[in-house]
XYZ file of C-alpha atoms in Angstrom:
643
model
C 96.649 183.457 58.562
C 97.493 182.872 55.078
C 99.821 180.088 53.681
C 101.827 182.659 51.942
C 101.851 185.050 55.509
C 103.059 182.047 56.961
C 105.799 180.937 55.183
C 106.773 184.812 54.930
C 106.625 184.692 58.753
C 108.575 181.718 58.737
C 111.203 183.117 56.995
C 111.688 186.091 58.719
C 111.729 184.697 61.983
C 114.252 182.200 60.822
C 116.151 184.994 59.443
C 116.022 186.779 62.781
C 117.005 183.356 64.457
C 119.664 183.011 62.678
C 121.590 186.301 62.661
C 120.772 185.943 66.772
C 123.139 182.940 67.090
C 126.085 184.170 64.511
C 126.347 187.631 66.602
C 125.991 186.261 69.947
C 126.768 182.677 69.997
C 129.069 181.594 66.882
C 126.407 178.615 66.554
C 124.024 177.417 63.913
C 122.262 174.100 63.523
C 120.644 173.457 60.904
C 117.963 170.560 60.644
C 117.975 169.342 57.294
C 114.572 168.907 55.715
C 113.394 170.089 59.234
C 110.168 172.000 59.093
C 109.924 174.261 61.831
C 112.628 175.667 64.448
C 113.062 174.395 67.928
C 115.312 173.641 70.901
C 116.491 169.925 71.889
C 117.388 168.970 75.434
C 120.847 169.996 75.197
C 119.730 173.479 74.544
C 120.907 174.162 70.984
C 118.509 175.881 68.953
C 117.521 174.176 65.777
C 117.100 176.188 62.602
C 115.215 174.924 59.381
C 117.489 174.570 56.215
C 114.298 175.332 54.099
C 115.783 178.763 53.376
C 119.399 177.630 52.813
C 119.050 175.162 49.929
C 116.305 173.303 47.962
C 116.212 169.540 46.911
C 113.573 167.001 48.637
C 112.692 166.467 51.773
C 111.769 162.839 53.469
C 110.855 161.749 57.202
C 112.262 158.761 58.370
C 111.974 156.492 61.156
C 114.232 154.835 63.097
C 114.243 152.592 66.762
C 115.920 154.285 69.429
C 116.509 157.648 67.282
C 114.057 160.008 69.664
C 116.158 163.414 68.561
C 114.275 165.379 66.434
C 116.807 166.787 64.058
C 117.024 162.847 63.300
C 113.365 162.617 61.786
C 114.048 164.127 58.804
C 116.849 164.252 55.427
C 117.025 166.468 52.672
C 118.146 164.837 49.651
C 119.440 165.594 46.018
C 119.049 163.575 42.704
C 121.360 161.322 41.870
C 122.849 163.511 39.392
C 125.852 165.186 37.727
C 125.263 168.447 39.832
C 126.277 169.775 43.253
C 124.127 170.751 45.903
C 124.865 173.575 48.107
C 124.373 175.073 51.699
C 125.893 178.664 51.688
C 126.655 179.678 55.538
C 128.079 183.214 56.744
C 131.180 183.624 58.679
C 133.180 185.866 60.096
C 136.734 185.904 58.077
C 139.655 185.321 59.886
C 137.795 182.687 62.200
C 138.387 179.111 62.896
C 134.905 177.420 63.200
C 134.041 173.649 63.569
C 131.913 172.190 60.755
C 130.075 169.242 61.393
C 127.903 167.244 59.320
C 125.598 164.137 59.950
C 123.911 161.625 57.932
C 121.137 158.984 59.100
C 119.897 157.254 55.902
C 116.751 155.958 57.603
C 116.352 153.674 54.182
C 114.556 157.602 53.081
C 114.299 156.185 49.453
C 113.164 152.878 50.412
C 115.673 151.298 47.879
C 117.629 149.477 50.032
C 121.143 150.682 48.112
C 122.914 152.325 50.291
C 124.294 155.541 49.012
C 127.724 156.996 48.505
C 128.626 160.471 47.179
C 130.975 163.190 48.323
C 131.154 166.323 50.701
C 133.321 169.592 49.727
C 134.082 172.459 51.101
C 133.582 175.139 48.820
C 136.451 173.523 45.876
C 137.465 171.033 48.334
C 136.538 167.886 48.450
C 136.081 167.263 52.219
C 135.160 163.348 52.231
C 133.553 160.293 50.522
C 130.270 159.532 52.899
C 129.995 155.632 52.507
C 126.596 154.604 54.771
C 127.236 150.851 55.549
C 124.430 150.490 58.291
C 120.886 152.397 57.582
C 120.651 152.660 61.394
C 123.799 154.361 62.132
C 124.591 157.981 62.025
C 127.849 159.153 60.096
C 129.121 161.950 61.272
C 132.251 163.880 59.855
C 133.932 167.168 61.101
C 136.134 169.546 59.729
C 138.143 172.849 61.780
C 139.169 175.560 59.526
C 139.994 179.393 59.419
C 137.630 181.572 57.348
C 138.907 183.075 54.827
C 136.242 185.102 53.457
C 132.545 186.105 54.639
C 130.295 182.584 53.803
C 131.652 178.973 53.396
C 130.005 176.600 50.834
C 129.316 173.002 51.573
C 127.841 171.099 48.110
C 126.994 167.233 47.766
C 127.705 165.954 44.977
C 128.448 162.540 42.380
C 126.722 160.397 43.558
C 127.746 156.666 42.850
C 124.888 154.958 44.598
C 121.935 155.963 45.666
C 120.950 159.722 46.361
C 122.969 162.780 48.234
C 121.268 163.340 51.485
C 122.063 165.389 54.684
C 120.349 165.155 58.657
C 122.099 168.295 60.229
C 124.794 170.876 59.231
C 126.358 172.542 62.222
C 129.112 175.398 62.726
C 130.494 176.333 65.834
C 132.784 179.266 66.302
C 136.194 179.187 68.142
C 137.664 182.115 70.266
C 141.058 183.154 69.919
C 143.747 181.301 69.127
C 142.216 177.759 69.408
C 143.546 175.335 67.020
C 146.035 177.665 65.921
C 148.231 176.333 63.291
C 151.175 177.410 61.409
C 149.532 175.724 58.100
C 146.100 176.919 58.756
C 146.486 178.934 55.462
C 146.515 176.058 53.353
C 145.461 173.159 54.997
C 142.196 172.663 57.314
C 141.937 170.097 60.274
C 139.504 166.807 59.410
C 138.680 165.553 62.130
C 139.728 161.830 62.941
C 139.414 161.375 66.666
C 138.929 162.888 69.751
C 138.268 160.893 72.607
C 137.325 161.578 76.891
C 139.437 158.826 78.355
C 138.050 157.301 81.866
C 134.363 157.966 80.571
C 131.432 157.352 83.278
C 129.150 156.114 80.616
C 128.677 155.600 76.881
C 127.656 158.918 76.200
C 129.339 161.360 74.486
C 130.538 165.280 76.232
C 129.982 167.732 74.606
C 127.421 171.155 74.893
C 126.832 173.062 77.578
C 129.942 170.810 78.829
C 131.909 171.863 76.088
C 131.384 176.157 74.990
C 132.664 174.650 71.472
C 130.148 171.771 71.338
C 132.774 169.888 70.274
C 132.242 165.860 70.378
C 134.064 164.072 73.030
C 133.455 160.467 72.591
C 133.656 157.977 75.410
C 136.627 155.202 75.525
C 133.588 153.061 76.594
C 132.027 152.851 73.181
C 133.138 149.502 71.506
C 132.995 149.268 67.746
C 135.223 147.811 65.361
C 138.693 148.742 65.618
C 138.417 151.531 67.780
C 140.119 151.342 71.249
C 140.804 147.821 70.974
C 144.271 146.114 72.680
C 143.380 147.881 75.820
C 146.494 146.947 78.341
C 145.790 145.100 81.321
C 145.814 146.876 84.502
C 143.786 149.329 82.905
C 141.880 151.682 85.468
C 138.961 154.470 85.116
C 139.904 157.561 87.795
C 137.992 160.198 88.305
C 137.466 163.417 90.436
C 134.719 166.303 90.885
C 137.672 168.458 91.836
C 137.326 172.133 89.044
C 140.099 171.552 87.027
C 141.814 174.542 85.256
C 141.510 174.212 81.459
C 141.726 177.839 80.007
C 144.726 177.431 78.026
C 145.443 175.955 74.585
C 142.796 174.335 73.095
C 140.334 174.328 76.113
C 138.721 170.735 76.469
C 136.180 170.601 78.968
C 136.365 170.382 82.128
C 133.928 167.516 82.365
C 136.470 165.237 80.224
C 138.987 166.131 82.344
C 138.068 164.980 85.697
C 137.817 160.933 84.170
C 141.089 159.879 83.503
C 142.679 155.956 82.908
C 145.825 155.204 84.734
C 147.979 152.104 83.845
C 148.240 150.087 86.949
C 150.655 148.231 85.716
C 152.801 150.329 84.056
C 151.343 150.681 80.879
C 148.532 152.143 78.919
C 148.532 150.516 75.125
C 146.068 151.121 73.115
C 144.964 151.060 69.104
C 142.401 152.483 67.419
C 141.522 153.239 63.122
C 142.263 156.738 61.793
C 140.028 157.862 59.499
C 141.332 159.757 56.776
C 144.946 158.189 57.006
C 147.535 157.803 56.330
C 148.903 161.252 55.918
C 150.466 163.778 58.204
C 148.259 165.595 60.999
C 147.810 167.415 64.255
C 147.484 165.167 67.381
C 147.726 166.081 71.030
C 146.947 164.601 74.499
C 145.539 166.488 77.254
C 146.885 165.459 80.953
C 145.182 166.706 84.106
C 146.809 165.031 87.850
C 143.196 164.258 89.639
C 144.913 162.097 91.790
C 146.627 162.578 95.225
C 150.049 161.701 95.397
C 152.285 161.469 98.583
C 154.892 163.748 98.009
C 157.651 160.789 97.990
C 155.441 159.484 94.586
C 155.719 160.653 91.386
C 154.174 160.075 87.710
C 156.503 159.918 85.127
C 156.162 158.108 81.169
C 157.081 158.406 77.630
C 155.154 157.748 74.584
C 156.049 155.122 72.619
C 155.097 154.900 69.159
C 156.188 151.790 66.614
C 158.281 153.075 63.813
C 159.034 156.433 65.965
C 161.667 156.004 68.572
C 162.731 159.643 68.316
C 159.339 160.211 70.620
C 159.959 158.126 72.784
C 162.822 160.401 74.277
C 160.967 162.902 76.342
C 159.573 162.025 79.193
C 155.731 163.349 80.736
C 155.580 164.956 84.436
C 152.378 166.399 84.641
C 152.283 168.230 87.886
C 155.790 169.784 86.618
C 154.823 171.045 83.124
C 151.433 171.773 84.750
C 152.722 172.930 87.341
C 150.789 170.873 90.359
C 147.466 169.464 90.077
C 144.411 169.446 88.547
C 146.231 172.080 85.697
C 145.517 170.999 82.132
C 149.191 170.312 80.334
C 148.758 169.931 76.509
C 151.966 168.054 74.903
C 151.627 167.186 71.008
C 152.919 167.101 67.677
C 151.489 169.670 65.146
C 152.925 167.697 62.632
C 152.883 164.398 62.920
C 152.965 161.673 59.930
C 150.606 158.959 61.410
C 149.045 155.201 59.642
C 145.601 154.142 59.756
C 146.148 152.266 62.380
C 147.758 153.450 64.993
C 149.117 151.896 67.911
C 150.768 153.693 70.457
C 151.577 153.250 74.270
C 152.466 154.951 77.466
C 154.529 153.785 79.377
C 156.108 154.383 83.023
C 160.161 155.501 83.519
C 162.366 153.470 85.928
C 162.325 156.418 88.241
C 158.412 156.583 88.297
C 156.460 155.266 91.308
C 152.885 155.463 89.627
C 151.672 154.096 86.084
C 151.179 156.156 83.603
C 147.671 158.540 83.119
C 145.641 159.468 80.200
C 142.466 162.371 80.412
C 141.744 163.330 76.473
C 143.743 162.989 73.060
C 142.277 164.675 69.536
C 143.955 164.134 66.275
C 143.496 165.750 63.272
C 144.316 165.316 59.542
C 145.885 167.739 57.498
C 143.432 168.085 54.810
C 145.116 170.593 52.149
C 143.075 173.107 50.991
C 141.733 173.934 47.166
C 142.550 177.313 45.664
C 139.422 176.538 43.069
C 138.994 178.054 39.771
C 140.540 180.886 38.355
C 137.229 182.635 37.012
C 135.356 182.008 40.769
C 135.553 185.288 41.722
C 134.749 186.991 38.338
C 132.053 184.549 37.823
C 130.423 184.661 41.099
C 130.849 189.043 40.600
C 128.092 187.701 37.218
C 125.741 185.669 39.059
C 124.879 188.695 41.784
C 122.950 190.082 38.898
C 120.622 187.247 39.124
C 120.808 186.329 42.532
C 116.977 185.179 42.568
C 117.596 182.961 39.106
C 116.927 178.807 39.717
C 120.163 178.477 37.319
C 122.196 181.015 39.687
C 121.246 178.970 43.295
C 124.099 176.453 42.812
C 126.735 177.466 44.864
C 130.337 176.909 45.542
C 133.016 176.765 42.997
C 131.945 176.757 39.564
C 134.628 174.153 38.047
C 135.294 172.367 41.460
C 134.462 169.583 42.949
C 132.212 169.474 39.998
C 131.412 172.002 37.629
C 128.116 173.925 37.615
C 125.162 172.949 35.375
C 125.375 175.480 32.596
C 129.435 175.799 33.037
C 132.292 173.812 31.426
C 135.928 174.009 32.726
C 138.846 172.603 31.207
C 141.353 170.204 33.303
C 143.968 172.385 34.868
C 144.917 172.505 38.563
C 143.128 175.273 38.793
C 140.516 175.323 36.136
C 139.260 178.351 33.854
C 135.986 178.346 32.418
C 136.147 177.454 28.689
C 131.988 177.367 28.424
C 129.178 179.570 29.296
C 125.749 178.104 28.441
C 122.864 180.968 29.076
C 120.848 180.648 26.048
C 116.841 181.552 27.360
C 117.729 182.037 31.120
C 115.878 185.498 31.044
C 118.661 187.270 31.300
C 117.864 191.079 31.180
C 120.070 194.390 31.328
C 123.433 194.755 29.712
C 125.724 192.009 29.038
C 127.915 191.685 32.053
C 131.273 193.227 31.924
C 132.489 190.528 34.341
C 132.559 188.136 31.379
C 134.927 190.145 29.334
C 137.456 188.926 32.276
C 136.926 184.901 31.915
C 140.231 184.983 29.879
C 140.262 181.112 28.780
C 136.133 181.349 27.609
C 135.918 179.579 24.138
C 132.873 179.261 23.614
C 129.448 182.021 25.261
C 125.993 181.302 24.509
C 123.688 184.106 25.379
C 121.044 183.761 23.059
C 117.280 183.741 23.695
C 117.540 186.440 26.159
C 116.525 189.986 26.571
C 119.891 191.210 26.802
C 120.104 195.236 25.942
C 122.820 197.990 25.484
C 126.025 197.608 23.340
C 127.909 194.508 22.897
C 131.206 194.947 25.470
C 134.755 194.630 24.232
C 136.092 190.915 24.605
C 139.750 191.956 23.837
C 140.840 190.230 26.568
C 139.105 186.595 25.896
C 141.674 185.860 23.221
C 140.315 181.808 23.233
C 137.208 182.878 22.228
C 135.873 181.023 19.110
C 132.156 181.162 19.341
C 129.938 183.961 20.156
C 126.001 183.389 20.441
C 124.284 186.915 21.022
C 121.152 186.219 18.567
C 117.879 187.074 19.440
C 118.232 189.789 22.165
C 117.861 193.383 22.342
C 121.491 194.932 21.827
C 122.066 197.796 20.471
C 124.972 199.796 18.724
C 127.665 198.945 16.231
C 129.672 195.363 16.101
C 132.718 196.241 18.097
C 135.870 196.158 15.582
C 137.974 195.051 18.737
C 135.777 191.667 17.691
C 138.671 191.552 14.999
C 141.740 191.249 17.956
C 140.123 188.005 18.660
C 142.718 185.584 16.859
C 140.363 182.829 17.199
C 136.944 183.909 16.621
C 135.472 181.858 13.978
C 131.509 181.998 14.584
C 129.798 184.818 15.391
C 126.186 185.334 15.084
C 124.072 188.158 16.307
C 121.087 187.988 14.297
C 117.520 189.811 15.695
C 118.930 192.744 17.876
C 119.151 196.617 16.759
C 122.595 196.580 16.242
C 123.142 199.482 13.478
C 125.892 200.993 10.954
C 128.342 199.095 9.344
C 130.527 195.481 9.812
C 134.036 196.010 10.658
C 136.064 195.425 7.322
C 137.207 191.917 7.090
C 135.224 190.523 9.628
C 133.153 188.418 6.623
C 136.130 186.833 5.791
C 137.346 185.715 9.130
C 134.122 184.068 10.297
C 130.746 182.835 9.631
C 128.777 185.785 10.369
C 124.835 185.906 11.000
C 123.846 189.666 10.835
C 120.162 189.226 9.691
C 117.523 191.087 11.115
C 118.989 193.830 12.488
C 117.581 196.477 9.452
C 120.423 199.363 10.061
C 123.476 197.081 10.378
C 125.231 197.018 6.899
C 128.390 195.393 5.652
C 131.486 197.591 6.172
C 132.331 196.833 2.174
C 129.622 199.196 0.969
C 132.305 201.990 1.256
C 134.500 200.359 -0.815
C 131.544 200.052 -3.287
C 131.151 204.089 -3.342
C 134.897 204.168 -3.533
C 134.463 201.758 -7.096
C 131.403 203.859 -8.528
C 133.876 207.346 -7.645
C 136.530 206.313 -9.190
C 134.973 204.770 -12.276
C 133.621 207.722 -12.552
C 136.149 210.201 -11.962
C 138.020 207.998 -14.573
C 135.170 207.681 -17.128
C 134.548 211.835 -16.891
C 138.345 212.053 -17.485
C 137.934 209.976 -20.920
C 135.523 211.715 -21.810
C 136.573 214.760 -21.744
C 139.560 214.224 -23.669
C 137.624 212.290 -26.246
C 135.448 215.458 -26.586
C 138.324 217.457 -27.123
C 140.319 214.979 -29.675
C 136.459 214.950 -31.561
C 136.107 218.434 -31.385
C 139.710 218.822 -33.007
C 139.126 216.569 -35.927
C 135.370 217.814 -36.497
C 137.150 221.265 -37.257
C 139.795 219.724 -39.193
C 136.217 218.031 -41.288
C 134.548 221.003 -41.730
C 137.472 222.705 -43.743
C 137.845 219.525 -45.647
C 134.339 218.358 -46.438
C 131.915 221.345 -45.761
C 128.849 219.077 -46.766
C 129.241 216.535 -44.818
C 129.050 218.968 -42.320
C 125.574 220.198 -43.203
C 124.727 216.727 -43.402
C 125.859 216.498 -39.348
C 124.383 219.415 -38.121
C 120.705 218.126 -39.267
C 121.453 214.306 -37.258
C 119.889 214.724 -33.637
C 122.923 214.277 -31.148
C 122.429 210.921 -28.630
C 124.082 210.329 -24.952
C 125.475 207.209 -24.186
C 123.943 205.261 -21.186
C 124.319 201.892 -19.881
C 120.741 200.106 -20.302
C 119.286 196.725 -20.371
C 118.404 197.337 -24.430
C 120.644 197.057 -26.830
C 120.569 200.638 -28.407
C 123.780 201.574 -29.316
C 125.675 204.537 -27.306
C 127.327 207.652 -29.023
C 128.179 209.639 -26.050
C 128.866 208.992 -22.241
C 127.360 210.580 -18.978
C 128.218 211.204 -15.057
C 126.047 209.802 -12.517
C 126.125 210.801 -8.796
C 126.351 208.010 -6.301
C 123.382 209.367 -4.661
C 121.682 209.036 -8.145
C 123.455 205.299 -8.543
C 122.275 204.376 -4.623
C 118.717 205.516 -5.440
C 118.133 204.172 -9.080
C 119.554 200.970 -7.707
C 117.858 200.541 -4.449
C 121.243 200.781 -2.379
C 121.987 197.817 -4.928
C 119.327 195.672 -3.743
C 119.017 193.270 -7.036
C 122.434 191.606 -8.039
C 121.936 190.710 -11.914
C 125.759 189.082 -12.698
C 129.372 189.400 -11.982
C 132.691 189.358 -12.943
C 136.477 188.773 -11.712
C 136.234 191.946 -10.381
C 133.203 193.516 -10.101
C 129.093 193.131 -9.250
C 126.666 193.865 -11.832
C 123.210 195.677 -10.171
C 120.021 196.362 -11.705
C 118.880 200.129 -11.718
C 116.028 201.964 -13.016
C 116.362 206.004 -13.182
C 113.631 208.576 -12.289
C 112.402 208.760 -16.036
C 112.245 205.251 -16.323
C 115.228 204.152 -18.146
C 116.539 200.578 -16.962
C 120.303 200.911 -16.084
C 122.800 198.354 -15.359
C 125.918 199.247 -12.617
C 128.778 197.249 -12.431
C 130.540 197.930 -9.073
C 134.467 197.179 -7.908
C 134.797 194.741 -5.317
C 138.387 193.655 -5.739
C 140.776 195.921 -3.709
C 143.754 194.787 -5.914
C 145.992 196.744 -7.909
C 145.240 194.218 -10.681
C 141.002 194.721 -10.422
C 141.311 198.625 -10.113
C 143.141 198.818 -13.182
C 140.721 196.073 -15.038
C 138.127 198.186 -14.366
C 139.044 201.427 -15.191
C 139.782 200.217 -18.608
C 136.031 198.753 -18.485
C 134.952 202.356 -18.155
C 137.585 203.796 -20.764
């Protein structure tokens, strides 16, 4: 088998693959920089990103890392651009987005790097790698509001972009239902599996979702730390019913910690906070109580005492045991570090118990450009273009390579630079609708077809169509453009004539296209008409004032009329020599256009008028002066020229 039947193979079956898991599972995990596909111990299926994004690939190696998906990175220059993985969804879906990193030391440069993660035009977070052994791992929940999501790298401040794995996981029903979900997505700050057997985190098969449960027996810096005394791991291998709410696992909800003494305090960093967010706890009784004991508590939180009002009975909101019962806040302001305790009423014979808590950050969402729509209509024509493969927003976080975007809120494209991409076909009509576009360069292409109306771009100011293949007449909507002040469209097979005025209101580059002529040369055949119509009319009544006298001289001085008749009579034309004229004659201005050459050679000019050199079938050498002046004051100027 080929190389080339290979990777064809290859990408069909990760195609296939693919598609599989979205229908039937809501899952895909992709290893980045990954060669092949496979299937870890957990049983997710791995999928190659080599048909999601490009960028470099490097292996890496690191002690006690034996998961596969954790042997390779794909990484991105450390550049102004954004790098992006474009994954289908199903709209109106919530789906968990997860992303890793393991630097590995890839780059062997011993900086470690820093650069951001967004969400289509949000920026999602700042991934800071302190430790080149230690995998950062960041998560996101959010409701999709369209059929693919975009997640891009980008800035880099030091070092290079890189990514390990990129996984989404689909939610059923009304799972992490929000009121805000419109506007804001979930970031993920913690969610924790209190009473933990081990180290290890819960998660799939365990969890349907995959989602991460880590244990409460991890210790790390600031996480979990002020633990109260008294503290107690409980467990049971009773089923516990969890299919309400948000559904954690039943596996984190058979460890529990109790507070033997009364009290459960613990505190732990927030990433991503201060702010306001989503946090709840999730309560399961796995313990037998007589039926003279019960477990009763409040939460107490510092700066909060409003919460610390109602009071938990599990196996009443439950009702009875081994129920999941899901209190929380879905909008909560919280610190970074939070400290927060439960702790047992008055009334209460046991301490208080603890099986799960998650809590999210409200991370508001980015409407992105204006033009993103319109633009991204553009770049479907040349879906298989290297310039067209970078994804996401085309202003936000940062804007794409050949795009410029002014400052606003919500940013319009002021800058299209195509010049030599290969674009072919018309000019797309989706740019007439990028309504704050100043300045389009689409040069250097092979561009056909008429030049579309750009009414409606009313900032435009430059206009680079040169060297293409368009055809037609220069649009005279180009003139409703109150700032157009370049325009240049030179080498096409654009034909007839310049809208009138358009010379004067920018700098205009016409050349080589052979049948496209200034829109003044009717004015020109308007001058030549009337200076002739004018001349014929002064002649005519000279002949008749000349006839008149000559009669009147005849009965006066009959031999000076003999003397006349025997003089060869003259006409009057205008030449180059300087015989004198004695009478005057009417040209056609299909005579003047041919003698002249459609007034190819300019020979002099005046305040109002052009002087052109002719030469007549018989040879004589003419000179035409033509009107150029559309002012009362030139018309008049020049009609006494031809008097």
């Amino acid at each position: 088998m080929t190389a080339e039947v290979q990777h064809f193979v290859g990408r069909f079956v990760a195609t296939i693959f693919v598609f599989f898991y979205l229908i039937h599972k809501g899952f895909l995990s992709l290893d980045c920089g990954g060669p092949l596909n496979f299937t870890d111990a957990l049983g997710l299926s791995w999928t190659s990103d080599l048909n999601f994004i490009y960028g470099e690939v490097a292996n890496i190696s690191v002690a006690n890392e034996t998961r596969k998906q954790y042997t390779t990175v794909r990484h991105f220059p450390a550049d102004s651009r954004k790098y992006c993985y474009r994954l289908d969804v199903t709209s109106r879906t919530r789906y968990l987005l997860r992303a890793t990193f393991l630097y590995g030391d890839f780059d062997s440069n011993n900086v470690y790097p820093k650069f951001d993660i967004s969400v289509g035009p949000t920026h999602w977070s700042t991934i800071v790698i302190s430790d080149a052994n230690t995998i950062e791992s960041i998560e996101l929940i959010f409701l999709a509001s369209s059929s693919s999501i975009s997640v891009c790298l980008s800035n880099a401040t030091t070092g290079k972009p890189f990514i390990s794995t990129l996984e989404l996981r689909q939610f059923n029903g009304s799972v992490y239902l929000t009121a805000f979900e419109n506007q804001f997505y979930l970031s993920v700050s913690a969610r924790i599996n209190f009473g933990a057997d081990s180290v290890d985190p819960v998660r799939y098969p365990d969890d349907p979702y995959d989602r991460i449960w880590e244990s409460d027996s991890v210790k790390k810096a600031n996480y979990l730390v002020d633990v109260a005394a008294g503290t107690k791991k409980v467990s049971t291998d009773m089923p516990i019913n969890v299919n309400i709410d948000e559904r954690p696992p039943e596996k984190v909800m058979q460890t529990a910690v109790v507070g033997m003494n009364g009290s459960l305090t613990y505190r732990l960093n927030l990433d991503g906070f201060p702010g306001f967010g989503w946090a709840f706890t999730y309560f399961a009784e796995i313990e037998d109580l007589d039926p003279t004991e019960s477990r009763k508590f409040r939460l107490v939180l510092p700066g909060n005492p409003d919460m610390s009002k109602a009071v938990v009975n599990i196996e009443e909101n439950a009702p009875g045991k081994y129920r999941l019962y899901e209190p929380g806040y879905t909008n909560l302001s919280l610190p970074f570090v939070l400290n927060f305790r439960f702790g047992k009423t008055s009334d209460s014979s046991r301490g208080p118990l603890l099986n799960a808590m998650e809590i999210n950050k409200y991370l508001e969402k980015n409407d992105g450009s204006l033009d993103g729509d319109v633009i991204s209509g553009v770049i479907l024509l040349y879906s298989t273009a290297d310039w067209a493969q970078e994804g996401g927003d085309p202003c936000l976080p940062v804007p794409w390579s050949w795009v410029q975007c002014n400052s606003d809120a919500r940013p319009q494209i002021i800058k299209l630079s195509l010049s030599s991409k290969n674009l072919s076909g018309t000019v797309p009509s989706g740019l007439t609708k990028l309504t704050g576009l100043v300045e389009l360069l689409l040069d250097g292409n092979s561009l056909t077809g008429p030049i579309p109306d750009f009414t409606g771009c009313t900032a435009l100011e430059i206009i680079h169509l040169e060297n293409n293949q368009l055809t037609g007449e220069l649009p005279p909507s180009l003139l409703n453009l109150p700032n157009l002040r370049e325009l240049y469209v030179q080498n096409n097979m654009l034909s007839g004539t310049i809208p009138s005025g358009i010379n004067r209101k920018v700098t205009l580059n016409y050349s080589g296209n052979i049948n496209l002529h200034e829109g003044a040369r009717r004015g020109r055949h308007m001058g030549i008409i009337i200076g002739s119509s004018v001349g014929a009319a002064v002649l005519l009544i000279t002949l008749i004032v000349s006839y008149l006298l000559m009669q009147k001289g005849k009965k006066r001085h009959p031999e000076q009329e003999q003397l006349r008749d025997s003089l060869p009579v003259q006409r009057v034309i205008s030449t180059l020599s300087d015989a004198p004229g004695e009478a005057a004659h009417c040209f056609t201005s299909f005579e003047i256009e041919d003698a002249t050459k459609k007034f190819e050679k300019k020979i002099g000019s005046g305040g109002f008028g052009v002087v052109y050199y002719g030469k007549m079938k018989d040879g004589r050498e003419i000179a035409v002066k033509v009107l150029t002046s559309n002012s009362y004051q030139g018309k008049r100027e020049f009609s006494n020229e031809v008097n």
